[in-house]
CSV table of N, CA and C in Angstrom, one decimal:
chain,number,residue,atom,x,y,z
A,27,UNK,N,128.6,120.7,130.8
A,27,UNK,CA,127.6,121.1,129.9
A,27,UNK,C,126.2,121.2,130.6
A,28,UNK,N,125.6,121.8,130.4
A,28,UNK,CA,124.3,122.6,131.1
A,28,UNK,C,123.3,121.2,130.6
A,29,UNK,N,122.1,121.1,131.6
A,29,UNK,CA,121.4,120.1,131.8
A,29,UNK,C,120.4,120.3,131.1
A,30,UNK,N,119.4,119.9,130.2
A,30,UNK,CA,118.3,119.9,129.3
A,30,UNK,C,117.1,119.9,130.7
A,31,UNK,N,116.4,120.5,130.5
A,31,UNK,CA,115.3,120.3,132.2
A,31,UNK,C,113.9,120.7,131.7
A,32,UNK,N,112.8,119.6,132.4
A,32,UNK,CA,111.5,120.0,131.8
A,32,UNK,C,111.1,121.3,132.1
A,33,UNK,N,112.0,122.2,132.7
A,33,UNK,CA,111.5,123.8,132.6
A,33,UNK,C,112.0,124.5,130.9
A,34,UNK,N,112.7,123.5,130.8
A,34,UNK,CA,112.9,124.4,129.1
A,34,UNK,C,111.8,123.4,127.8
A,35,UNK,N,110.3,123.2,128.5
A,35,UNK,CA,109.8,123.5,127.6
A,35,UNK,C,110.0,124.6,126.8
A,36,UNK,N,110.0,125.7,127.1
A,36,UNK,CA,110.4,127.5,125.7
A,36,UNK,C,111.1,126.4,124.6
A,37,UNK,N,111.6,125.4,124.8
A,37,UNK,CA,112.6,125.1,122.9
A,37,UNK,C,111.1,124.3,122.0
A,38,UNK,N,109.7,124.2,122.6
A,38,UNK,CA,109.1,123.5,121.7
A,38,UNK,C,108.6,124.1,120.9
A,39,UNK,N,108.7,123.9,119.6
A,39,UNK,CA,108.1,124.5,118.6
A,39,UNK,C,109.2,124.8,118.0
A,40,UNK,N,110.5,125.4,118.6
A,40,UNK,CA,111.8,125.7,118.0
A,40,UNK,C,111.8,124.9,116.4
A,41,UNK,N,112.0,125.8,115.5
A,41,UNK,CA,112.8,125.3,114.3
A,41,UNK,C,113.9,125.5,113.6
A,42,UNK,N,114.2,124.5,113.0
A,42,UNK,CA,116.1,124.4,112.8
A,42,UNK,C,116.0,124.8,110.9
A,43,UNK,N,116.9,124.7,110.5
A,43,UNK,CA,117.1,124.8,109.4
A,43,UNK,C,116.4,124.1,107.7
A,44,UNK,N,115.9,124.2,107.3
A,44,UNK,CA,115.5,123.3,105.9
A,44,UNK,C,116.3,122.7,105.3
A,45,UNK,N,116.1,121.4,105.1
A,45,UNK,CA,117.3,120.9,103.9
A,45,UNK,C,116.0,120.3,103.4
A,46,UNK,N,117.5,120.1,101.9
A,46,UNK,CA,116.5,119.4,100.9
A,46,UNK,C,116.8,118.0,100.2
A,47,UNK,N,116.3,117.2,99.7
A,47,UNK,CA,116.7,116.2,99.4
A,47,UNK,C,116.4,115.6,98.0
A,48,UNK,N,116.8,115.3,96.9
A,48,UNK,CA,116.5,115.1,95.8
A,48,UNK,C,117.0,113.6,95.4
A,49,UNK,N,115.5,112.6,95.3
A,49,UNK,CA,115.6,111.2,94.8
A,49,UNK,C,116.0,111.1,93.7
A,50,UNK,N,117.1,110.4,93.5
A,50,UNK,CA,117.8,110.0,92.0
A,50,UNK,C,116.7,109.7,91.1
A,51,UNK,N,117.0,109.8,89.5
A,51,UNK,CA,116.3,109.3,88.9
A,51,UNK,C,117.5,108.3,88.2
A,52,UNK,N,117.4,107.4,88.0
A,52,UNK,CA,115.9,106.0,87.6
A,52,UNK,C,115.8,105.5,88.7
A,53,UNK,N,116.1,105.8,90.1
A,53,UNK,CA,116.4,105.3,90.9
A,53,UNK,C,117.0,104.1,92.1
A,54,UNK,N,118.5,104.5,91.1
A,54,UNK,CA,119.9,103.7,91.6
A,54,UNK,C,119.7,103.5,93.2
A,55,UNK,N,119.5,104.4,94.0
A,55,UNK,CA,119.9,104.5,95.2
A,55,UNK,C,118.5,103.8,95.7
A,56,UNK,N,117.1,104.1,95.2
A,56,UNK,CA,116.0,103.0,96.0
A,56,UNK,C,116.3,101.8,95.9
A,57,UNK,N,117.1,101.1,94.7
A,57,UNK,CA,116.8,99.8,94.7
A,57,UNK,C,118.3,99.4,95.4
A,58,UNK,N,119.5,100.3,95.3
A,58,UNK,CA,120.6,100.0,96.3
A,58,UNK,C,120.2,99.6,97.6
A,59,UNK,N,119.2,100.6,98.3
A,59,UNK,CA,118.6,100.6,99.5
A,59,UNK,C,117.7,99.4,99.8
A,60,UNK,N,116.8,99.0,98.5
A,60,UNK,CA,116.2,97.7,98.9
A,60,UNK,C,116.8,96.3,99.1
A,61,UNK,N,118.0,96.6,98.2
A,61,UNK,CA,118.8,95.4,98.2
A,61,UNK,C,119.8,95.0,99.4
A,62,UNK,N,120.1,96.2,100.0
A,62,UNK,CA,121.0,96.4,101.6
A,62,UNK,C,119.9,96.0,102.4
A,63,UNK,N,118.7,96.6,102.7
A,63,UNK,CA,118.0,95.5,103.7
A,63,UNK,C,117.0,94.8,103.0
A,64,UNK,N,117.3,93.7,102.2
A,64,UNK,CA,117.1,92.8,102.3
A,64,UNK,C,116.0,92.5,101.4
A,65,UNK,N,114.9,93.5,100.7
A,65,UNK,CA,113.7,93.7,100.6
A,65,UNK,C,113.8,93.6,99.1
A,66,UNK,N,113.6,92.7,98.2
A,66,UNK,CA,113.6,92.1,96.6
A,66,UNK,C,112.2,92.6,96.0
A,67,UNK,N,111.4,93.0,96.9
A,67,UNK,CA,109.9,93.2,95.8
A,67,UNK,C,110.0,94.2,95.1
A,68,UNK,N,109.9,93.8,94.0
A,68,UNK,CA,109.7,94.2,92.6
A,68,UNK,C,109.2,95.6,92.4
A,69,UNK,N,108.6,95.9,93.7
A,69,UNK,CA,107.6,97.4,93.1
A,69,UNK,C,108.8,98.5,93.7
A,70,UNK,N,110.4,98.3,94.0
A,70,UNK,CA,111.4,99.0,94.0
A,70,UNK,C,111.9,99.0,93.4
A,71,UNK,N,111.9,98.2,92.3
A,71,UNK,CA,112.8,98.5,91.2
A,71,UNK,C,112.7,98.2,89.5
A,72,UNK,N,111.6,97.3,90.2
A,72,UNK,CA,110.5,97.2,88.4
A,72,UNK,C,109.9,98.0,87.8
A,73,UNK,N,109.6,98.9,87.3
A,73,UNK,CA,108.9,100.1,86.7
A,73,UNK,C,107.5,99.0,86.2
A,74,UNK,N,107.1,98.3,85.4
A,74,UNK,CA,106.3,97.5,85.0
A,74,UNK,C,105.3,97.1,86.0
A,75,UNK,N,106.3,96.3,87.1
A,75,UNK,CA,105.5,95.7,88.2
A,75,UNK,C,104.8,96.6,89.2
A,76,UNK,N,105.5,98.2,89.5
A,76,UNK,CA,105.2,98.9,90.1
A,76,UNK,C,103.8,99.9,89.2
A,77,UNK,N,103.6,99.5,88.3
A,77,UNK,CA,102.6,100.2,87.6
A,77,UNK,C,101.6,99.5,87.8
A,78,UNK,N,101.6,98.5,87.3
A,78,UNK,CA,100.8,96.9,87.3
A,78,UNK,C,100.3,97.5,89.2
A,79,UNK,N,101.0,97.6,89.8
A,79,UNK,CA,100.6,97.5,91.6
A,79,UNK,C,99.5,99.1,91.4
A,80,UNK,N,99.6,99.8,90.6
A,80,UNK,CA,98.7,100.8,90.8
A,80,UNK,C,99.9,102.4,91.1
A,81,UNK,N,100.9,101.9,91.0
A,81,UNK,CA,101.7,103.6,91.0
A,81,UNK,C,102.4,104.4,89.7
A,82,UNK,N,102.2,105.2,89.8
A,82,UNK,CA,103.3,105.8,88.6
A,82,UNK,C,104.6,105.5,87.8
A,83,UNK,N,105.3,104.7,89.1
A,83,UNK,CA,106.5,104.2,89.1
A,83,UNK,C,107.0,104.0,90.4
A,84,UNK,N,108.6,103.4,90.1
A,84,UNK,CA,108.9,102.3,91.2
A,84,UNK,C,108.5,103.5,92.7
A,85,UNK,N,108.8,102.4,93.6
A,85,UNK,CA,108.7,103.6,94.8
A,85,UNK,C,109.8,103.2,96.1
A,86,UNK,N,110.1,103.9,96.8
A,86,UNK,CA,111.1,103.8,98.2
A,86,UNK,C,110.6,102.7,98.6
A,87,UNK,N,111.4,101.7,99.6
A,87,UNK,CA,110.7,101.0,100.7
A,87,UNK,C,110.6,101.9,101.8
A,88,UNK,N,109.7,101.9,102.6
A,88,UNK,CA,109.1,103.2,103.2
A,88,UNK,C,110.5,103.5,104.8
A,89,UNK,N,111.4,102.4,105.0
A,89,UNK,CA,112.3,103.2,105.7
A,89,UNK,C,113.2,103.9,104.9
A,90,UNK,N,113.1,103.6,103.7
A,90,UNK,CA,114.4,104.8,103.0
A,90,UNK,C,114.0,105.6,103.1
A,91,UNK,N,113.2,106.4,104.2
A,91,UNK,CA,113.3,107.6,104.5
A,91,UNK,C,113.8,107.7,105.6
A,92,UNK,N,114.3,106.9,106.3
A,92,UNK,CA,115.6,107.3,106.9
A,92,UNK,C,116.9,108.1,106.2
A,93,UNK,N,117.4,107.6,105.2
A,93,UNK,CA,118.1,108.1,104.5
A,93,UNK,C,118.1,109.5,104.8
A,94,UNK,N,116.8,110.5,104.3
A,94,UNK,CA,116.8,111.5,104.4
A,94,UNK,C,116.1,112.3,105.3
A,95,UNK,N,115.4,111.9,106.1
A,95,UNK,CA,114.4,112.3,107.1
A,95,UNK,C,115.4,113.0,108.2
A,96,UNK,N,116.5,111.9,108.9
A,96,UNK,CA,117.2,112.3,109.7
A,96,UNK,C,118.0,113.4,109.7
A,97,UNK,N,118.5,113.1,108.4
A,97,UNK,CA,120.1,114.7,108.0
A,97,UNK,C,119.8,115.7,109.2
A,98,UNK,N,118.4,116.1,109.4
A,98,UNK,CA,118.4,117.6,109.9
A,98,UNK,C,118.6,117.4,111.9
A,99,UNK,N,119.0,116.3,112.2
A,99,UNK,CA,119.1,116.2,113.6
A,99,UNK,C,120.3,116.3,114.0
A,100,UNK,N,121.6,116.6,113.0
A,100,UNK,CA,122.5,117.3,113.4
A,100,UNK,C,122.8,118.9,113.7
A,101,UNK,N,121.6,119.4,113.7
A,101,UNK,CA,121.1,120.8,113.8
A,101,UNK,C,120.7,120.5,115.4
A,102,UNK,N,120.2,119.6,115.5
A,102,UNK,CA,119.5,119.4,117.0
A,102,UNK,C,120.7,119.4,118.2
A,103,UNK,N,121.4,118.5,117.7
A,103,UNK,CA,122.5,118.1,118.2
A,103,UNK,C,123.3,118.7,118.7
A,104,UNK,N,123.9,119.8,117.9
A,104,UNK,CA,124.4,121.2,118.0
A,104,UNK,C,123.8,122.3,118.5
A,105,UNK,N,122.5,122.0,118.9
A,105,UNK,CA,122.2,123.2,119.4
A,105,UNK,C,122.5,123.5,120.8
A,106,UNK,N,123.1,124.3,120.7
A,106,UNK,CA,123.3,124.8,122.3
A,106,UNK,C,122.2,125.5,123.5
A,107,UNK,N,121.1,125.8,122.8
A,107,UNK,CA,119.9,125.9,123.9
A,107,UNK,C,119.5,124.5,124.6
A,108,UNK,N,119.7,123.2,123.5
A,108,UNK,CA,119.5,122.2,124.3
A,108,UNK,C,120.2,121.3,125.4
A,109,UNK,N,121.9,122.0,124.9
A,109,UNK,CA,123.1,121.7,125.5
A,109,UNK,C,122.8,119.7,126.0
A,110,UNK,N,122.5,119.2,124.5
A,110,UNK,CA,122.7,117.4,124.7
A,110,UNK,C,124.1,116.9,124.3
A,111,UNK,N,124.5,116.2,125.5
A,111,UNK,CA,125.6,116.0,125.8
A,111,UNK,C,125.3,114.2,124.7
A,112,UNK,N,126.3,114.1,124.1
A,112,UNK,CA,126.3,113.2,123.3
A,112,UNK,C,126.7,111.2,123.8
A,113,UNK,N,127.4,111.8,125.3
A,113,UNK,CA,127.8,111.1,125.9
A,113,UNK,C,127.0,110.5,126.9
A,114,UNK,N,125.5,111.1,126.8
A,114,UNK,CA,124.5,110.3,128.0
A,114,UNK,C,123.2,110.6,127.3
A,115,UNK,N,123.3,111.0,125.6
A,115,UNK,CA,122.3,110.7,124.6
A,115,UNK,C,121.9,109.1,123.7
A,116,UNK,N,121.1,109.0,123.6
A,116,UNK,CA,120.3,107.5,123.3
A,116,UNK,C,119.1,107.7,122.1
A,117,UNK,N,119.3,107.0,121.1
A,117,UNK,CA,118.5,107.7,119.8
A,117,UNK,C,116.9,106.5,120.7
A,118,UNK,N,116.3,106.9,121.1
A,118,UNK,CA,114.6,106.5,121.9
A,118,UNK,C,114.1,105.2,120.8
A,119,UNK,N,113.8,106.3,119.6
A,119,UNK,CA,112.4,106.0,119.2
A,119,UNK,C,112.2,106.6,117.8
A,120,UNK,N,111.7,106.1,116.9
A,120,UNK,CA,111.9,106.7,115.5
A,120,UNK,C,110.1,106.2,114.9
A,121,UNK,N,109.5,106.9,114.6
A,121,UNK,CA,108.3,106.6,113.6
A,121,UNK,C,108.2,107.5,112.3
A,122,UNK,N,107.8,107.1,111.2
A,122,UNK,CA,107.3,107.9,110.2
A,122,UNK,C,105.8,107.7,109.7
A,123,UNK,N,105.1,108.8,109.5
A,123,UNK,CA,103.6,108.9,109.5
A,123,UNK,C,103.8,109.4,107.8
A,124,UNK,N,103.1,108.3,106.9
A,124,UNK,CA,103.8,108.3,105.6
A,124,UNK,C,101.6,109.0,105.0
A,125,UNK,N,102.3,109.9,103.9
A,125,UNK,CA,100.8,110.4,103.3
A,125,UNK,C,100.9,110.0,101.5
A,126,UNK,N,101.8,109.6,101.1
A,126,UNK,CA,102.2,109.0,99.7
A,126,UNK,C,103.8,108.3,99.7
A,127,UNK,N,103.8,107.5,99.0
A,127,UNK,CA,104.6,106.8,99.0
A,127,UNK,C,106.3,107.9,98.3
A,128,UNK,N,107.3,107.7,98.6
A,128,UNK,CA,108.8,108.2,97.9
A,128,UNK,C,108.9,108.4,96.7
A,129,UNK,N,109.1,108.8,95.9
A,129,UNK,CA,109.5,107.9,94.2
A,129,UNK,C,110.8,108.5,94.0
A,130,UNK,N,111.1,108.1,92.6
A,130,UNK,CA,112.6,108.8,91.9
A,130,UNK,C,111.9,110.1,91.8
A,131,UNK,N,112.7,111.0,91.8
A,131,UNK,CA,112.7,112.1,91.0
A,131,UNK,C,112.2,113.4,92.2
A,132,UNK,N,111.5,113.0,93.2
A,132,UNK,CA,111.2,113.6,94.2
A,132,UNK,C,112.1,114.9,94.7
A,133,UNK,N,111.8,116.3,94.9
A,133,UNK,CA,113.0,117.2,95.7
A,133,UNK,C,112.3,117.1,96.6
A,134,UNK,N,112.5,117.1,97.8
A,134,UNK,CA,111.8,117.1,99.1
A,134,UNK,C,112.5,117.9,100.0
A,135,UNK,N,112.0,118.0,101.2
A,135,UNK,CA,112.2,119.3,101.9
A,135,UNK,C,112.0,118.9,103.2
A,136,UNK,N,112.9,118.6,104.1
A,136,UNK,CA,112.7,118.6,105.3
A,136,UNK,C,112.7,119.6,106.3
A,137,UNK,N,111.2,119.8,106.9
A,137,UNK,CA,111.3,121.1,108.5
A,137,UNK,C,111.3,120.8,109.4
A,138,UNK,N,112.6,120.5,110.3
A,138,UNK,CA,112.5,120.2,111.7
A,138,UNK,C,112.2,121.1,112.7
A,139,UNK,N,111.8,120.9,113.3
A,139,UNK,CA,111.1,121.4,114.8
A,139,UNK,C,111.0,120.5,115.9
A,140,UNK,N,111.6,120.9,117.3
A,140,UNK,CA,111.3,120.4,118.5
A,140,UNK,C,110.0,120.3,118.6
A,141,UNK,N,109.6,118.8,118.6
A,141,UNK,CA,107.8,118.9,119.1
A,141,UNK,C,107.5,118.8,120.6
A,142,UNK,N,108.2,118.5,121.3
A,142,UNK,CA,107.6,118.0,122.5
A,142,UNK,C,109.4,117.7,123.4
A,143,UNK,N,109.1,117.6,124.7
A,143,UNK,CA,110.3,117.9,125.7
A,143,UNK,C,109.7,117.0,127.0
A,144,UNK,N,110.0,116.1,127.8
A,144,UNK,CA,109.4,115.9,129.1
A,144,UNK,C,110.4,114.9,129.7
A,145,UNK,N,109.7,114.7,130.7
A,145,UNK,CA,110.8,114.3,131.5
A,145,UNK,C,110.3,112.9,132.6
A,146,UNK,N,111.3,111.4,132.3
A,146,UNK,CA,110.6,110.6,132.8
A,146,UNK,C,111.8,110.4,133.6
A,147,UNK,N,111.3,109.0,134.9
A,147,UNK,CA,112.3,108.9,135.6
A,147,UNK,C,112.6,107.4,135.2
A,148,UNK,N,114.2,107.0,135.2
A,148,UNK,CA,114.5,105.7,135.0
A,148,UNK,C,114.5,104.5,136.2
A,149,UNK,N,114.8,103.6,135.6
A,149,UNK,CA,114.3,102.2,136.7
A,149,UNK,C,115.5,102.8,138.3
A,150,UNK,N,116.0,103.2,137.9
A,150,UNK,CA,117.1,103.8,139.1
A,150,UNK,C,117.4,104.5,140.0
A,151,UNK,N,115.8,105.6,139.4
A,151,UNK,CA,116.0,107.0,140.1
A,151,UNK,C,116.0,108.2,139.5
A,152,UNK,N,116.9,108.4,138.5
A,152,UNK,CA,117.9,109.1,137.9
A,152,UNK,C,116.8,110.2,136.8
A,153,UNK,N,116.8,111.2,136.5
A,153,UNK,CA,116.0,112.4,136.1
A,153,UNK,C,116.3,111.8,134.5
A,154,UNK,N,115.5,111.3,133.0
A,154,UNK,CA,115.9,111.5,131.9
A,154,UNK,C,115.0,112.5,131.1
A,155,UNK,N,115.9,113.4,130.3
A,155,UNK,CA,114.9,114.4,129.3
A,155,UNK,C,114.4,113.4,128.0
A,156,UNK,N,113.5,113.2,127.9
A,156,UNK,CA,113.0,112.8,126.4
A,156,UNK,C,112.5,114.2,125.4
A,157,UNK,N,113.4,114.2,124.0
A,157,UNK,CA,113.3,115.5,123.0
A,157,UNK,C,112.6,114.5,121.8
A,158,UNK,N,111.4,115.4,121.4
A,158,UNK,CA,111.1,114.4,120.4
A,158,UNK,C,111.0,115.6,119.2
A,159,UNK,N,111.6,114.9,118.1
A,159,UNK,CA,112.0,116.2,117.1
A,159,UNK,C,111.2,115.6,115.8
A,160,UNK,N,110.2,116.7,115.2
A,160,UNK,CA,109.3,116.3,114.3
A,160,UNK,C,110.1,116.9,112.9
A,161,UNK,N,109.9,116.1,111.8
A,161,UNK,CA,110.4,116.7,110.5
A,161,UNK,C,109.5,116.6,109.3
A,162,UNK,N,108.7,117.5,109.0
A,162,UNK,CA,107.7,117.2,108.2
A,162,UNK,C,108.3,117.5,106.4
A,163,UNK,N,108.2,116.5,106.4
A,163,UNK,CA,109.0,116.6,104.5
A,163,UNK,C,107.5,116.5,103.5
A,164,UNK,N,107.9,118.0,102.5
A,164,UNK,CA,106.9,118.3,101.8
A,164,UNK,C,107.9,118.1,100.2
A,165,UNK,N,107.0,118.1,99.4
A,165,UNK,CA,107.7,117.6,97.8
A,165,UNK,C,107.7,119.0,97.3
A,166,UNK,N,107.8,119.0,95.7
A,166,UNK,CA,108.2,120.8,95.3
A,166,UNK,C,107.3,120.9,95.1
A,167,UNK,N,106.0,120.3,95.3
A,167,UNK,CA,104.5,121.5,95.2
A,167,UNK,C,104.0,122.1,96.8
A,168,UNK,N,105.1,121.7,97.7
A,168,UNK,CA,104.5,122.0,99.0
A,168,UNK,C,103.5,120.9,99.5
A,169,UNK,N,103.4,119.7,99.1
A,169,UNK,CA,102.3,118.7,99.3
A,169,UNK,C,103.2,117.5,100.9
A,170,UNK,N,102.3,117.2,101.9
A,170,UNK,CA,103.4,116.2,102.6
A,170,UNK,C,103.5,115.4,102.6
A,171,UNK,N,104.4,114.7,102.6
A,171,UNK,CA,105.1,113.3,101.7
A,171,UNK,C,105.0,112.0,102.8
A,172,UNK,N,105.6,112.7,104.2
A,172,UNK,CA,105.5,112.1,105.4
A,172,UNK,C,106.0,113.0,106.7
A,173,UNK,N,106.1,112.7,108.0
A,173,UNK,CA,106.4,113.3,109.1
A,173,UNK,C,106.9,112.3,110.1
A,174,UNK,N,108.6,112.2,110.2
A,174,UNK,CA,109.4,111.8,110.5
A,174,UNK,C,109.5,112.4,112.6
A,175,UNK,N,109.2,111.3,113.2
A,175,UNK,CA,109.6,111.3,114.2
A,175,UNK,C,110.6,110.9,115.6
A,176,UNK,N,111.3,111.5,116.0
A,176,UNK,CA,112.8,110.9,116.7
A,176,UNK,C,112.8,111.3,118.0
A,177,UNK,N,112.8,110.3,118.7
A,177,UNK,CA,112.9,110.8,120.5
A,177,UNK,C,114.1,110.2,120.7
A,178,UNK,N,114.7,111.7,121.5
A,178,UNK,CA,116.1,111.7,121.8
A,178,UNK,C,116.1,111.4,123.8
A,179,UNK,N,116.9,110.9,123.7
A,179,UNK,CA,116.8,110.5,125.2
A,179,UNK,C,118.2,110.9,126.1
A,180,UNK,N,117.8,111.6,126.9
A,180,UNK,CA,119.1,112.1,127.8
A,180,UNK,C,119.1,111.8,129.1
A,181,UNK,N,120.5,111.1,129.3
A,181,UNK,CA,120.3,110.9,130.7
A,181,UNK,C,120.8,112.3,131.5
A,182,UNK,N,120.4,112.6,132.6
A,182,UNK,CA,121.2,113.4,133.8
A,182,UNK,C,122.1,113.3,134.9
């Protein structure tokens, strides 16, 4: 498999396909999610309490956008201009830059794009590509909800 190399910056900016993602209503799966890690506060699954806190209604815990942030990085994965070998790939580094909170009922829309490509060297010697793949998810007025980021790490 062909080597990912800081000459192929050309893939930045690249974008992959749109998906979409649509939060349950009343929202079974936020408070499923808060209950799997661990997270009991009330403003995920109390409607009352989450009003009383100042929102509309209940809302995500802000990693259940993992749930849907990531889907589109098996587009990345597969792509063959980047030719990442899955077997000397390492998921880096993950942040989300949040501009309103999740709720039920949300369709959301994820745009991935290669943001950035470079290349550091390990404690060893050894050449690694760092891919960092931006996904900016907007709700159905086109408004952004948050911008999901993932550095992919390849060895050589």
């Amino acid at each position: 498999m062909a080597e990912v190399k800081r000459s192929d910056k050309k893939a930045i900016g690249k974008e992959y396909p749109q998906v979409t993602y649509m939060v349950d209503i009343p929202g079974v799966k936020i408070r499923e999610y808060a209950e799997a890690i661990g997270d009991m506060n009330p403003i995920y699954f109390d409607e009352e309490y989450a009003k009383k806190a100042g929102f509309d209604s209940i809302i995500a815990p802000p990693t259940f956008a993992a749930v849907f942030a990531l889907r589109p990085l098996a587009f990345v994965l597969q792509d063959q201009d980047l030719a990442i070998d899955l077997a000397t790939m390492v998921h880096g580094a993950q942040e989300f830059e949040f501009y309103r909170p999740v709720k039920p009922g949300d369709k959301l829309t994820i745009k991935p794009k290669v943001a950035d490509i470079y290349e550091k060297m390990s404690r060893s010697g050894r050449p690694m590509d760092f891919i960092v793949i931006e996904a900016e998810v907007v709700d159905e007025k086109g408004e952004k909800v948050l911008v999901a980021r993932s550095t992919l790490i390849c060895r050589r």
